[in-house]
Amino acid sequence: MRSTANPGGPGHAWIKTRWIEERKPNTIWTDDNGETWAFLPSRIEDNQVLMQNDPGYAARLESLPEHLRRALRYGDWDVFSGQVFSEFRTDRHVIKPTPLGAGWARFASMDWGYAKPFSIGYWAVNRDGRMVRYREWYGCKPGEPNVGIKMSASQVAAESFALGAPEGCDQMVADPACWSKIDDSPRIADKFAAAGWRMTKAAND
């Protein structure tokens, strides 16, 4: 079976996770069922017939908005419409798994979400100030992009603290909205502090 696709669209995340992420291209892989498969990246230069029949096609792709140009001209699966860090590149910003030094400082960051996904990142900082995001808990409902798992703040706080505390990660920098007071209920930040986190309000400007 041969299947083709461009980056972008409703199936982008599934295709990237299933066939591309953490897989070396042009390499045959064997899955748990014993079936073999491979991801074969291609660009317009690989389609000589198209380039001969439509010499201006590449120039039209180059004139597209940045995220579309990277996706359709260069087959970049790390790009999508609306992303905040448009400069992200896997080959530049992702490192091979490596043991973290014992002297590295650790902290967590959080963008809270309930109906929308939350994201908790665990960071290690070496003596040179370089930061490595070594773990993420992304609260997204499986198979439904941009839909949160609707887990209570107290439960998220307890489970996230249980992940970080044994390795010395007990400080969290969080979205200032977590300090908002709506009614008499404890604030999101208060619930995380009650679980053991030392909370710091992020500066979003």
Backbone as a printed PyTorch tensor [residue, N CA C, xyz], in Angstrom:
tensor([[[  0.8470,  -1.1870,   0.0000],
         [  0.0000,   0.0000,   0.0000],
         [  0.8800,   1.2320,   0.0000]],

        [[  0.5140,   2.2120,  -0.8400],
         [  1.2150,   3.4900,  -0.8580],
         [  0.2040,   4.5900,  -0.5540]],

        [[  0.5550,   5.4840,   0.3600],
         [ -0.2970,   6.6160,   0.6980],
         [  0.5260,   7.8930,   0.6060]],

        [[ -0.1050,   8.9690,   0.1600],
         [  0.5880,  10.2500,   0.0620],
         [ -0.1920,  11.3050,   0.8370]],

        [[  0.5120,  12.3170,   1.3090],
         [ -0.1400,  13.4050,   2.0450],
         [  0.7830,  14.6000,   2.1140]],

        [[  0.1840,  15.7720,   2.2440],
         [  0.9180,  17.0050,   2.5330],
         [  0.7240,  17.3600,   3.9930]],

        [[  1.6750,  18.0660,   4.6020],
         [  1.4510,  18.5730,   5.9620],
         [  0.2360,  19.5040,   5.9840]],

        [[ -0.4590,  19.5070,   7.1170],
         [ -1.6380,  20.3600,   7.2710],
         [ -2.9230,  19.5570,   7.1770]],

        [[ -4.0200,  20.1950,   7.5420],
         [ -5.3190,  19.5470,   7.4450],
         [ -5.6830,  18.7620,   8.6860]],

        [[ -6.9110,  18.2070,   8.7280],
         [ -7.4150,  17.5220,   9.9310],
         [ -6.5750,  16.3390,  10.3840]],

        [[ -5.9420,  15.6350,   9.4420],
         [ -5.1920,  14.4380,   9.8170],
         [ -3.7230,  14.6680,  10.1040]],

        [[ -3.2940,  15.9330,  10.1160],
         [ -1.8690,  16.2540,  10.2700],
         [ -1.2570,  15.5960,  11.5030]],

        [[ -1.8750,  15.8180,  12.6750],
         [ -1.2920,  15.3100,  13.9250],
         [ -1.2260,  13.7920,  13.9250]],

        [[ -2.2770,  13.1320,  13.4220],
         [ -2.2970,  11.6600,  13.4240],
         [ -1.2080,  11.1080,  12.5140]],

        [[ -1.0770,  11.6710,  11.3120],
         [ -0.0590,  11.1920,  10.3720],
         [  1.3380,  11.3910,  10.9410]],

        [[  1.5640,  12.5710,  11.5180],
         [  2.8890,  12.8570,  12.0720],
         [  3.2240,  11.8950,  13.1990]],

        [[  2.2620,  11.6600,  14.1100],
         [  2.5060,  10.7630,  15.2440],
         [  2.6900,   9.3220,  14.7840]],

        [[  1.8500,   8.8770,  13.8610],
         [  1.8540,   7.4650,  13.4530],
         [  3.0140,   7.1080,  12.5470]],

        [[  3.3950,   8.0110,  11.6350],
         [  4.3420,   7.6220,  10.6100],
         [  5.6710,   8.3750,  10.6260]],

        [[  5.6970,   9.5740,  11.2430],
         [  6.8620,  10.4420,  11.0570],
         [  7.6310,  10.7000,  12.3440]],

        [[  6.9310,  11.0300,  13.4200],
         [  7.5840,  11.4500,  14.6510],
         [  8.4930,  10.3540,  15.1990]],

        [[  9.7160,  10.7290,  15.5520],
         [ 10.7090,   9.8250,  16.1230],
         [ 11.0320,   8.6540,  15.1930]],

        [[ 10.8440,   8.8580,  13.8960],
         [ 11.1730,   7.8260,  12.9190],
         [ 12.1650,   8.4110,  11.9130]],

        [[ 13.2220,   7.7270,  11.6730],
         [ 14.1800,   8.1690,  10.6760],
         [ 13.6010,   7.9250,   9.2940]],

        [[ 13.5610,   8.9520,   8.4310],
         [ 12.9850,   8.7510,   7.0970],
         [ 13.8100,   7.8100,   6.2450]],

        [[ 13.1620,   7.2720,   5.2230],
         [ 13.8140,   6.3550,   4.2720],
         [ 14.3720,   5.1220,   4.9790]],

        [[ 13.7240,   4.7200,   6.0620],
         [ 14.1370,   3.5520,   6.8300],
         [ 12.9380,   2.6380,   7.0300]],

        [[ 13.1250,   1.3490,   6.8510],
         [ 12.0290,   0.3920,   7.0280],
         [ 11.8820,   0.0680,   8.5060]],

        [[ 10.6620,   0.2320,   9.0090],
         [ 10.3390,  -0.0470,  10.4020],
         [  9.3640,  -1.2150,  10.4820]],

        [[  9.3960,  -1.9260,  11.5970],
         [  8.4700,  -3.0330,  11.8250],
         [  7.6340,  -2.7240,  13.0480]],

        [[  6.3000,  -2.7640,  12.9060],
         [  5.4390,  -2.4190,  14.0380],
         [  5.1690,  -3.6460,  14.9020]],

        [[  4.3270,  -3.4860,  15.9180],
         [  4.0560,  -4.5650,  16.8690],
         [  3.3520,  -5.7530,  16.2280]],

        [[  2.7250,  -5.5490,  15.0830],
         [  2.0260,  -6.6340,  14.3870],
         [  2.9050,  -7.3210,  13.3520]],

        [[  4.1600,  -6.9000,  13.2780],
         [  5.0710,  -7.5150,  12.3220],
         [  4.9870,  -6.9260,  10.9290]],

        [[  4.1940,  -5.8730,  10.7500],
         [  4.0760,  -5.2410,   9.4410],
         [  5.1720,  -4.1860,   9.2740]],

        [[  5.6830,  -4.0740,   8.0690],
         [  6.7620,  -3.1270,   7.7930],
         [  6.2180,  -1.8940,   7.0820]],

        [[  6.8790,  -0.7660,   7.3080],
         [  6.4800,   0.4740,   6.6660],
         [  7.6480,   1.4390,   6.6830]],

        [[  7.5310,   2.5070,   5.9040],
         [  8.5980,   3.5110,   5.8360],
         [  7.9890,   4.8510,   5.4380]],

        [[  8.5840,   5.9190,   5.9560],
         [  8.2150,   7.2750,   5.5720],
         [  9.2300,   7.7730,   4.5550]],

        [[  8.7500,   8.1380,   3.3710],
         [  9.6110,   8.5900,   2.2930],
         [  9.2980,  10.0560,   1.9910]],

        [[ 10.0460,  10.9820,   2.5610],
         [  9.7850,  12.3990,   2.2970],
         [ 10.1280,  12.7560,   0.8570]],

        [[  9.3950,  13.6990,   0.3000],
         [  9.6870,  14.1320,  -1.0650],
         [  9.3790,  15.6230,  -1.1960]],

        [[ 10.0260,  16.2530,  -2.1740],
         [  9.8130,  17.6510,  -2.4820],
         [  9.5170,  17.7890,  -3.9700]],

        [[  9.2480,  19.0050,  -4.3680],
         [  8.9030,  19.2410,  -5.7640],
         [ 10.0340,  18.8130,  -6.7000]],

        [[ 11.2780,  18.8910,  -6.2370],
         [ 12.4110,  18.4900,  -7.0810],
         [ 12.3560,  17.0130,  -7.4530]],

        [[ 11.6310,  16.2160,  -6.6420],
         [ 11.5130,  14.7910,  -6.9450],
         [ 10.4830,  14.5180,  -8.0370]],

        [[  9.6800,  15.5270,  -8.3830],
         [  8.6560,  15.3620,  -9.4150],
         [  9.0880,  16.1480, -10.6600]],

        [[  9.9960,  15.5610, -11.4230],
         [ 10.5480,  16.2350, -12.5860],
         [  9.4970,  16.4860, -13.6590]],

        [[  8.5280,  15.5910, -13.7760],
         [  7.4850,  15.7640, -14.7930],
         [  6.6680,  17.0190, -14.4950]],

        [[  6.3040,  17.2090, -13.2210],
         [  5.5530,  18.4040, -12.8360],
         [  6.3640,  19.6660, -13.0930]],

        [[  7.6400,  19.6510, -12.7330],
         [  8.4690,  20.8380, -12.9150],
         [  8.6410,  21.1840, -14.3900]],

        [[  8.6980,  20.1740, -15.2450],
         [  8.8250,  20.4260, -16.6800],
         [  7.5270,  20.9640, -17.2590]],

        [[  6.3810,  20.4110, -16.7910],
         [  5.0910,  20.8340, -17.3310],
         [  4.6110,  22.1660, -16.7580]],

        [[  5.0910,  22.5190, -15.5530],
         [  4.6560,  23.7630, -14.9080],
         [  5.8690,  24.4230, -14.2590]],

        [[  6.7140,  25.0770, -15.0230],
         [  7.9590,  25.6510, -14.4970],
         [  7.7450,  26.7060, -13.4120]],

        [[  6.5720,  27.3320, -13.3600],
         [  6.3230,  28.3650, -12.3590],
         [  5.7520,  27.8590, -11.0550]],

        [[  5.5710,  26.5380, -10.9500],
         [  4.9200,  25.9750,  -9.7560],
         [  5.7380,  26.2460,  -8.4880]],

        [[  7.0400,  26.0280,  -8.5460],
         [  7.8960,  26.2430,  -7.3670],
         [  7.8490,  27.7030,  -6.9260]],

        [[  7.8470,  28.6250,  -7.8710],
         [  7.8010,  30.0500,  -7.5310],
         [  6.4830,  30.3990,  -6.8430]],

        [[  5.3970,  29.7760,  -7.2700],
         [  4.1050,  30.0370,  -6.6270],
         [  4.0930,  29.5260,  -5.1940]],

        [[  4.7120,  28.3820,  -4.9690],
         [  4.7950,  27.8560,  -3.6050],
         [  5.6310,  28.7730,  -2.7160]],

        [[  6.7030,  29.3380,  -3.2750],
         [  7.5660,  30.2280,  -2.5020],
         [  6.8370,  31.5050,  -2.0840]],

        [[  5.8030,  31.8890,  -2.8140],
         [  5.0790,  33.1310,  -2.5140],
         [  3.9650,  32.9410,  -1.4880]],

        [[  3.7500,  31.7110,  -1.0350],
         [  2.7000,  31.4360,  -0.0550],
         [  3.0710,  31.9960,   1.3130]],

        [[  2.0810,  32.1840,   2.2080],
         [  2.4020,  32.5630,   3.5990],
         [  3.3780,  31.5730,   4.2130]],

        [[  4.1240,  32.0270,   5.2210],
         [  5.2290,  31.2480,   5.7800],
         [  4.8560,  29.8160,   6.1180]],

        [[  3.7440,  29.6050,   6.8820],
         [  3.4330,  28.2430,   7.3140],
         [  3.0460,  27.3470,   6.1360]],

        [[  2.3610,  27.9170,   5.1290],
         [  2.0060,  27.1230,   3.9450],
         [  3.2290,  26.8550,   3.0830]],

        [[  4.1190,  27.8440,   2.9800],
         [  5.3360,  27.6440,   2.1860],
         [  6.1810,  26.5250,   2.7670]],

        [[  6.3760,  26.5640,   4.0840],
         [  7.1800,  25.5080,   4.7110],
         [  6.5240,  24.1470,   4.5530]],

        [[  5.1990,  24.1040,   4.6540],
         [  4.5030,  22.8200,   4.5700],
         [  4.4830,  22.2690,   3.1500]],

        [[  4.0730,  23.0920,   2.1930],
         [  3.8460,  22.5930,   0.8370],
         [  5.0870,  22.6400,  -0.0450]],

        [[  5.9730,  23.5940,   0.2110],
         [  7.1900,  23.6610,  -0.6090],
         [  8.2700,  22.7400,  -0.0750]],

        [[  8.3820,  22.6600,   1.2670],
         [  9.4910,  21.9010,   1.8500],
         [  9.0540,  20.6730,   2.6440]],

        [[  7.7630,  20.3770,   2.6680],
         [  7.2890,  19.1690,   3.3480],
         [  7.5920,  19.1670,   4.8280]],

        [[  7.4490,  20.3210,   5.4810],
         [  7.7960,  20.4640,   6.8950],
         [  6.6080,  20.0760,   7.7730]],

        [[  6.7130,  18.9610,   8.4810],
         [  5.6240,  18.4680,   9.3320],
         [  5.6440,  19.0890,  10.7230]],

        [[  6.6090,  19.9770,  10.9930],
         [  6.6550,  20.6640,  12.2860],
         [  5.8880,  21.9820,  12.2540]],

        [[  5.2900,  22.3220,  11.1380],
         [  4.6050,  23.5970,  11.0050],
         [  3.1010,  23.3760,  10.8920]],

        [[  2.3380,  24.3160,  11.4290],
         [  0.8840,  24.2880,  11.2760],
         [  0.3410,  25.6950,  11.4500]],

        [[ -0.8160,  25.9310,  10.9200],
         [ -1.4130,  27.2560,  10.9590],
         [ -1.7030,  27.6820,  12.3920]],

        [[ -1.2700,  28.9030,  12.7440],
         [ -1.5730,  29.4490,  14.0560],
         [ -0.5570,  29.1160,  15.1330]],

        [[  0.5200,  28.3800,  14.8060],
         [  1.4660,  28.0240,  15.8470],
         [  2.1980,  29.2590,  16.3640]],

        [[  2.5100,  29.2350,  17.6560],
         [  3.1410,  30.3900,  18.2880],
         [  4.6150,  30.4810,  17.9140]],

        [[  5.3300,  29.3590,  18.0290],
         [  6.7690,  29.3650,  17.7580],
         [  7.0040,  28.8780,  16.3260]],

        [[  6.8060,  29.7820,  15.3780],
         [  6.9170,  29.4040,  13.9710],
         [  8.3490,  29.0650,  13.5690]],

        [[  9.3170,  29.4490,  14.4080],
         [ 10.7220,  29.1560,  14.0940],
         [ 11.1330,  27.7390,  14.4980]],

        [[ 10.2250,  26.9700,  15.1220],
         [ 10.5700,  25.6410,  15.6230],
         [ 11.0100,  24.7210,  14.4970]],

        [[ 12.1210,  24.0180,  14.7110],
         [ 12.6230,  23.0030,  13.7830],
         [ 13.0830,  21.8060,  14.6080]],

        [[ 12.6600,  20.6220,  14.2230],
         [ 13.0540,  19.4230,  14.9570],
         [ 14.5670,  19.2510,  14.9750]],

        [[ 15.2110,  19.4810,  13.8220],
         [ 16.6580,  19.2530,  13.7630],
         [ 17.4500,  20.2720,  14.5690]],

        [[ 16.8200,  21.4090,  14.9160],
         [ 17.5130,  22.4560,  15.6370],
         [ 17.1410,  22.4970,  17.1220]],

        [[ 15.9250,  22.1310,  17.4580],
         [ 15.4240,  22.3260,  18.8100],
         [ 15.1360,  21.0290,  19.5660]],

        [[ 15.3590,  19.8800,  18.9620],
         [ 15.1550,  18.5960,  19.6330],
         [ 16.4910,  17.8780,  19.7130]],

        [[ 16.8400,  17.4020,  20.9040],
         [ 18.1150,  16.7030,  21.0870],
         [ 17.8690,  15.2300,  21.3520]],

        [[ 18.9060,  14.4410,  21.1630],
         [ 18.8070,  13.0170,  21.4520],
         [ 18.6590,  12.8060,  22.9590]],

        [[ 17.9290,  11.7600,  23.3630],
         [ 17.7990,  11.4890,  24.8060],
         [ 19.1680,  11.3700,  25.4570]],

        [[ 19.3360,  12.0610,  26.5530],
         [ 20.6150,  12.0380,  27.2610],
         [ 20.3640,  12.2020,  28.7570]],

        [[ 21.1420,  11.5490,  29.6070],
         [ 20.9420,  11.7060,  31.0610],
         [ 21.1340,  13.1560,  31.4900]],

        [[ 20.2630,  13.6350,  32.3600],
         [ 20.3770,  14.9940,  32.8720],
         [ 21.3280,  15.0030,  34.0530]],

        [[ 22.1780,  16.0210,  34.1150],
         [ 23.1580,  16.1010,  35.1830],
         [ 22.5150,  16.2500,  36.5540]],

        [[ 23.1740,  15.7170,  37.5530],
         [ 22.6280,  15.7600,  38.9140],
         [ 22.5250,  17.1860,  39.4270]],

        [[ 23.3860,  18.0760,  38.9470],
         [ 23.3780,  19.4530,  39.4180],
         [ 22.4460,  20.3730,  38.6620]],

        [[ 21.6560,  19.8330,  37.7350],
         [ 20.7620,  20.6710,  36.9560],
         [ 19.5710,  21.1040,  37.8130]],

        [[ 19.2430,  22.3920,  37.7640],
         [ 18.0400,  22.8860,  38.4450],
         [ 16.8170,  22.4710,  37.6350]],

        [[ 15.7070,  22.2880,  38.3340],
         [ 14.4850,  21.8440,  37.6510],
         [ 13.2940,  22.6920,  38.0670]],

        [[ 12.3980,  22.8930,  37.1140],
         [ 11.1500,  23.5820,  37.4130],
         [ 10.1220,  23.1580,  36.3650]],

        [[  8.8800,  23.5240,  36.6070],
         [  7.8060,  23.2160,  35.6670],
         [  7.1560,  24.5090,  35.1950]],

        [[  6.5490,  24.4560,  34.0280],
         [  5.7650,  25.5710,  33.5160],
         [  4.3760,  25.0530,  33.1640]],

        [[  3.3750,  25.9240,  33.2610],
         [  2.0120,  25.4650,  32.9790],
         [  1.1870,  26.5290,  32.2670]],

        [[  0.4650,  26.0600,  31.2550],
         [ -0.6000,  26.8350,  30.6350],
         [ -1.8820,  26.0710,  30.9560]],

        [[ -2.7040,  26.6320,  31.8240],
         [ -3.8580,  25.8990,  32.3400],
         [ -4.9800,  25.7920,  31.3040]],

        [[ -5.6810,  24.6840,  31.3430],
         [ -6.8540,  24.4820,  30.5040],
         [ -7.7650,  23.4310,  31.1020]],

        [[ -9.0350,  23.5970,  30.8880],
         [-10.0360,  22.6220,  31.3720],
         [-10.8370,  22.1010,  30.1790]],

        [[-11.6640,  22.9500,  29.6000],
         [-12.3570,  22.5670,  28.3680],
         [-11.3660,  22.4940,  27.2060]],

        [[-10.3510,  23.3660,  27.2350],
         [ -9.2360,  23.3090,  26.2860],
         [ -8.0750,  22.5840,  26.9570]],

        [[ -7.1320,  22.0490,  26.1990],
         [ -6.0270,  21.2940,  26.8090],
         [ -5.1480,  22.1600,  27.7050]],

        [[ -4.6220,  21.5440,  28.7700],
         [ -3.5690,  22.1870,  29.5520],
         [ -2.2330,  21.6140,  29.1060]],

        [[ -1.1710,  22.3430,  29.4020],
         [  0.1700,  21.8660,  29.0840],
         [  1.0810,  22.1340,  30.2690]],

        [[  1.6910,  21.0880,  30.7850],
         [  2.6670,  21.2180,  31.8690],
         [  4.0020,  20.6900,  31.3510]],

        [[  4.9900,  21.5830,  31.3130],
         [  6.3150,  21.1970,  30.8540],
         [  7.2760,  21.1010,  32.0190]],

        [[  8.1420,  20.1070,  31.9850],
         [  9.1610,  19.9110,  33.0180],
         [ 10.5080,  20.2660,  32.3970]],

        [[ 11.2300,  21.1860,  33.0630],
         [ 12.4610,  21.7400,  32.5130],
         [ 13.6530,  21.4650,  33.4250]],

        [[ 14.8040,  21.2680,  32.7940],
         [ 16.0780,  21.1630,  33.5130],
         [ 16.9980,  22.2530,  32.9900]],

        [[ 17.7400,  22.8980,  33.8830],
         [ 18.6220,  24.0100,  33.5190],
         [ 20.0400,  23.6800,  33.9720]],

        [[ 20.9930,  23.7240,  33.0360],
         [ 22.3670,  23.4210,  33.4330],
         [ 23.0810,  24.6790,  33.9290]],

        [[ 24.3560,  24.5530,  34.2620],
         [ 25.0990,  25.6760,  34.8470],
         [ 25.3250,  26.8080,  33.8470]],

        [[ 25.1680,  26.5210,  32.5520],
         [ 25.3220,  27.5530,  31.5320],
         [ 23.9990,  28.2580,  31.2380]],

        [[ 22.9390,  27.8550,  31.9360],
         [ 21.6350,  28.4690,  31.7090],
         [ 20.8570,  27.8710,  30.5590]],

        [[ 21.3440,  26.7790,  29.9900],
         [ 20.6160,  26.1250,  28.8960],
         [ 19.4790,  25.2960,  29.4760]],

        [[ 18.3080,  25.4170,  28.8680],
         [ 17.1320,  24.7130,  29.3640],
         [ 16.7450,  23.5820,  28.4250]],

        [[ 16.3760,  22.4510,  29.0250],
         [ 15.9090,  21.2900,  28.2750],
         [ 14.5260,  20.9200,  28.7970]],

        [[ 13.5640,  20.8810,  27.9040],
         [ 12.2140,  20.4270,  28.2670],
         [ 12.2140,  18.9050,  28.1470]],

        [[ 12.2510,  18.2220,  29.2700],
         [ 12.4580,  16.7800,  29.2290],
         [ 11.1760,  15.9720,  29.3950]],

        [[ 10.0940,  16.6340,  29.7020],
         [  8.8220,  15.9150,  29.8280],
         [  7.6790,  16.8970,  29.6220]],

        [[  6.5730,  16.4090,  29.0860],
         [  5.3740,  17.2320,  28.9810],
         [  4.1490,  16.3840,  29.3030]],

        [[  3.2370,  16.9700,  30.0470],
         [  1.9200,  16.3820,  30.2480],
         [  0.9370,  17.3080,  29.5510]],

        [[  0.3680,  16.8040,  28.4650],
         [ -0.5530,  17.6050,  27.6620],
         [ -1.9510,  17.0380,  27.8310]],

        [[ -2.8250,  17.8150,  28.4640],
         [ -4.1640,  17.3320,  28.7920],
         [ -5.1370,  17.4770,  27.6520]],

        [[ -4.9700,  16.6980,  26.5990],
         [ -5.8230,  16.7520,  25.4160],
         [ -6.6030,  15.4460,  25.2890]],

        [[ -7.8790,  15.5480,  24.9830],
         [ -8.7040,  14.3550,  24.8050],
         [ -8.2220,  13.5910,  23.5810]],

        [[ -7.9130,  12.3070,  23.7110],
         [ -7.3700,  11.5280,  22.5920],
         [ -8.2710,  11.5900,  21.3580]],

        [[ -7.6570,  11.8740,  20.2290],
         [ -8.3970,  11.8830,  18.9770],
         [ -9.2130,  13.1290,  18.7210]],

        [[ -9.1910,  14.0950,  19.6570],
         [ -9.9690,  15.3220,  19.4960],
         [ -9.0710,  16.5300,  19.7500]],

        [[ -8.4130,  17.0510,  18.7020],
         [ -7.5050,  18.1870,  18.8760],
         [ -8.1880,  19.3870,  19.5210]],

        [[ -7.4680,  20.0280,  20.4270],
         [ -7.9210,  21.2500,  21.0970],
         [ -9.1260,  21.0240,  22.0100]],

        [[ -9.2850,  19.8020,  22.4790],
         [-10.3480,  19.4890,  23.4450],
         [ -9.6860,  18.9870,  24.7250]],

        [[ -9.9590,  19.6510,  25.8390],
         [ -9.3430,  19.2800,  27.1040],
         [ -9.9560,  18.0340,  27.7180]],

        [[ -9.2700,  17.4750,  28.7120],
         [ -9.7570,  16.2610,  29.3740],
         [-10.6520,  16.5830,  30.5630]],

        [[-10.8170,  17.8780,  30.8640],
         [-11.7230,  18.3450,  31.9130],
         [-11.4320,  17.6870,  33.2700]],

        [[-10.1530,  17.6020,  33.5900],
         [ -9.7260,  17.0860,  34.8810],
         [ -9.6530,  18.2520,  35.8640]],

        [[-10.0670,  18.0270,  37.0900],
         [-10.0800,  19.1030,  38.0720],
         [ -8.6720,  19.6140,  38.3330]],

        [[ -8.5870,  20.8960,  38.7170],
         [ -7.2870,  21.5010,  38.9890],
         [ -6.5750,  20.7900,  40.1300]],

        [[ -7.3190,  20.3760,  41.1400],
         [ -6.7040,  19.6990,  42.2830],
         [ -6.0900,  18.3680,  41.8760]],

        [[ -6.7650,  17.6450,  40.9850],
         [ -6.2380,  16.3580,  40.5380],
         [ -5.0130,  16.5430,  39.6520]],

        [[ -5.0810,  17.5310,  38.7370],
         [ -3.9250,  17.8130,  37.8850],
         [ -2.7350,  18.2340,  38.7390]],

        [[ -3.0120,  19.0710,  39.7530],
         [ -1.9460,  19.5380,  40.6380],
         [ -1.2730,  18.3760,  41.3500]],

        [[ -2.0780,  17.4620,  41.8940],
         [ -1.5330,  16.3360,  42.6490],
         [ -0.7270,  15.3980,  41.7520]],

        [[ -1.2600,  15.0840,  40.5820],
         [ -0.5850,  14.1310,  39.6970],
         [  0.6820,  14.7440,  39.0910]],

        [[  0.6240,  16.0250,  38.7360],
         [  1.8140,  16.6630,  38.1640],
         [  2.9110,  16.7930,  39.2130]],

        [[  2.5270,  17.0660,  40.4680],
         [  3.5210,  17.1760,  41.5420],
         [  4.1530,  15.8140,  41.8230]],

        [[  3.3410,  14.7620,  41.7520],
         [  3.8690,  13.4150,  41.9770],
         [  4.8950,  13.0300,  40.9180]],

        [[  4.7580,  13.5790,  39.7140],
         [  5.7330,  13.3140,  38.6530],
         [  7.0430,  14.0550,  38.8990]],

        [[  6.9530,  15.3010,  39.3650],
         [  8.1430,  16.1270,  39.4650],
         [  8.8840,  16.0630,  40.7830]],

        [[  8.1560,  15.9330,  41.8860],
         [  8.7780,  16.0260,  43.2080],
         [  9.9070,  15.0240,  43.4410]],

        [[  9.7570,  13.7370,  43.0480],
         [ 10.8400,  12.7820,  43.3200],
         [ 12.1620,  13.1430,  42.6540]],

        [[ 12.1330,  13.9520,  41.5880],
         [ 13.3650,  14.3330,  40.9070],
         [ 13.7720,  15.7650,  41.2170]],

        [[ 13.1710,  16.3510,  42.2500],
         [ 13.5660,  17.6780,  42.6920],
         [ 12.8780,  18.8160,  41.9740]],

        [[ 11.7780,  18.5480,  41.2930],
         [ 11.0400,  19.5800,  40.5770],
         [  9.7850,  19.9220,  41.3760]],

        [[  9.8440,  21.0290,  42.1240],
         [  8.6890,  21.3960,  42.9470],
         [  8.3100,  22.8700,  42.7910]],

        [[  8.9270,  23.5630,  41.8210],
         [  8.5850,  24.9520,  41.5540],
         [  7.9160,  25.0520,  40.1960]],

        [[  6.8420,  25.8190,  40.1070],
         [  6.1000,  25.9460,  38.8560],
         [  5.8720,  27.4170,  38.5100]],

        [[  6.1510,  27.7350,  37.2450],
         [  5.8250,  29.0460,  36.6840],
         [  4.5460,  28.8660,  35.8650]],

        [[  3.5140,  29.6460,  36.1740],
         [  2.2120,  29.4040,  35.5540],
         [  1.6110,  30.6840,  34.9880]],

        [[  0.6690,  30.4720,  34.1050],
         [ -0.0970,  31.5490,  33.4850],
         [ -0.7130,  32.4430,  34.5690]],

        [[ -0.5570,  33.7850,  34.4530],
         [ -1.1310,  34.6810,  35.4590],
         [ -2.6290,  34.4870,  35.6880]],

        [[ -3.3300,  33.9430,  34.6800],
         [ -4.7630,  33.7160,  34.8430],
         [ -5.0530,  32.7390,  35.9800]],

        [[ -4.0600,  31.9350,  36.3660],
         [ -4.2570,  30.9790,  37.4650],
         [ -4.4400,  31.6870,  38.8040]],

        [[ -4.0980,  32.9760,  38.8620],
         [ -4.2680,  33.7450,  40.1010],
         [ -5.5790,  34.5470,  40.1010]],

        [[ -6.3800,  34.3730,  39.0550],
         [ -7.6450,  35.1030,  38.9780],
         [ -8.6450,  34.5510,  39.9880]],

        [[ -9.3890,  35.4500,  40.5600],
         [-10.3900,  35.0720,  41.5490],
         [-11.7730,  35.3020,  40.9460]],

        [[-12.5720,  34.2310,  40.8550],
         [-13.8960,  34.3390,  40.2530],
         [-14.9840,  34.3880,  41.3200]],

        [[-14.9110,  33.4880,  42.2860],
         [-15.9050,  33.4680,  43.3630],
         [-15.1720,  33.1330,  44.6640]],

        [[-15.8370,  32.4910,  45.5790],
         [-15.2110,  32.1480,  46.8490],
         [-14.3500,  30.8870,  46.7780]],

        [[-14.3290,  30.2350,  45.6200],
         [-13.5350,  29.0130,  45.4710],
         [-12.0420,  29.3480,  45.4400]],

        [[-11.1880,  28.4140,  45.8480],
         [ -9.7430,  28.6470,  45.7740],
         [ -9.3040,  28.8790,  44.3220]],

        [[ -8.3230,  29.7270,  44.1260],
         [ -7.7920,  29.9740,  42.7950],
         [ -7.0300,  28.7390,  42.3040]],

        [[ -6.8590,  28.6650,  40.9780],
         [ -6.0940,  27.5510,  40.3990],
         [ -4.7180,  27.4900,  41.0420]],

        [[ -4.0590,  28.6170,  41.1800],
         [ -2.7200,  28.6580,  41.7770],
         [ -2.7390,  28.1530,  43.2120]],

        [[ -3.8090,  28.4690,  43.9500],
         [ -3.9110,  28.0070,  45.3340],
         [ -4.0250,  26.4880,  45.4040]],

        [[ -4.7450,  25.9080,  44.4520],
         [ -4.9110,  24.4500,  44.4360],
         [ -3.5900,  23.7530,  44.1390]],

        [[ -2.7980,  24.3670,  43.2540],
         [ -1.4910,  23.7820,  42.9590],
         [ -0.5410,  23.9510,  44.1480]],

        [[ -0.6320,  25.0800,  44.8250],
         [  0.2000,  25.2900,  46.0160],
         [ -0.1750,  24.2960,  47.1030]],

        [[ -1.4620,  23.9950,  47.2310],
         [ -1.9040,  23.0300,  48.2390],
         [ -1.3730,  21.6340,  47.9620]],

        [[ -1.1060,  21.3340,  46.6780],
         [ -0.5610,  20.0230,  46.3180],
         [  0.9330,  19.9370,  46.5720]],

        [[  1.5910,  21.0910,  46.8450],
         [  3.0180,  21.0760,  47.1340],
         [  3.8560,  21.9470,  46.2250]],

        [[  3.2710,  22.4370,  45.1250],
         [  4.0340,  23.2640,  44.2000],
         [  4.3540,  24.6320,  44.8090]],

        [[  5.5460,  25.1380,  44.5500],
         [  5.9060,  26.5160,  44.8750],
         [  5.6070,  27.3380,  43.6140]],

        [[  4.5530,  28.1420,  43.6830],
         [  4.0110,  28.7780,  42.5060],
         [  4.6190,  30.1600,  42.2520]],

        [[  4.9120,  30.4310,  40.9630],
         [  5.4020,  31.7380,  40.5180],
         [  4.5610,  32.1960,  39.3390]],

        [[  4.1090,  33.4560,  39.4110],
         [  3.2900,  34.0050,  38.3410],
         [  4.1840,  34.3940,  37.1490]],

        [[  3.8360,  33.8930,  35.9740],
         [  4.6270,  34.1970,  34.7770],
         [  4.3990,  35.6350,  34.3370]],

        [[  5.3920,  36.2110,  33.6710],
         [  5.2600,  37.5290,  33.0660],
         [  5.0280,  37.3280,  31.5720]],

        [[  3.8250,  37.6160,  31.1090],
         [  3.4680,  37.3350,  29.7210],
         [  3.8940,  38.4170,  28.7340]],

        [[  4.4010,  39.5830,  29.2160],
         [  4.7880,  40.6190,  28.2950],
         [  6.2440,  40.5090,  27.8710]]])
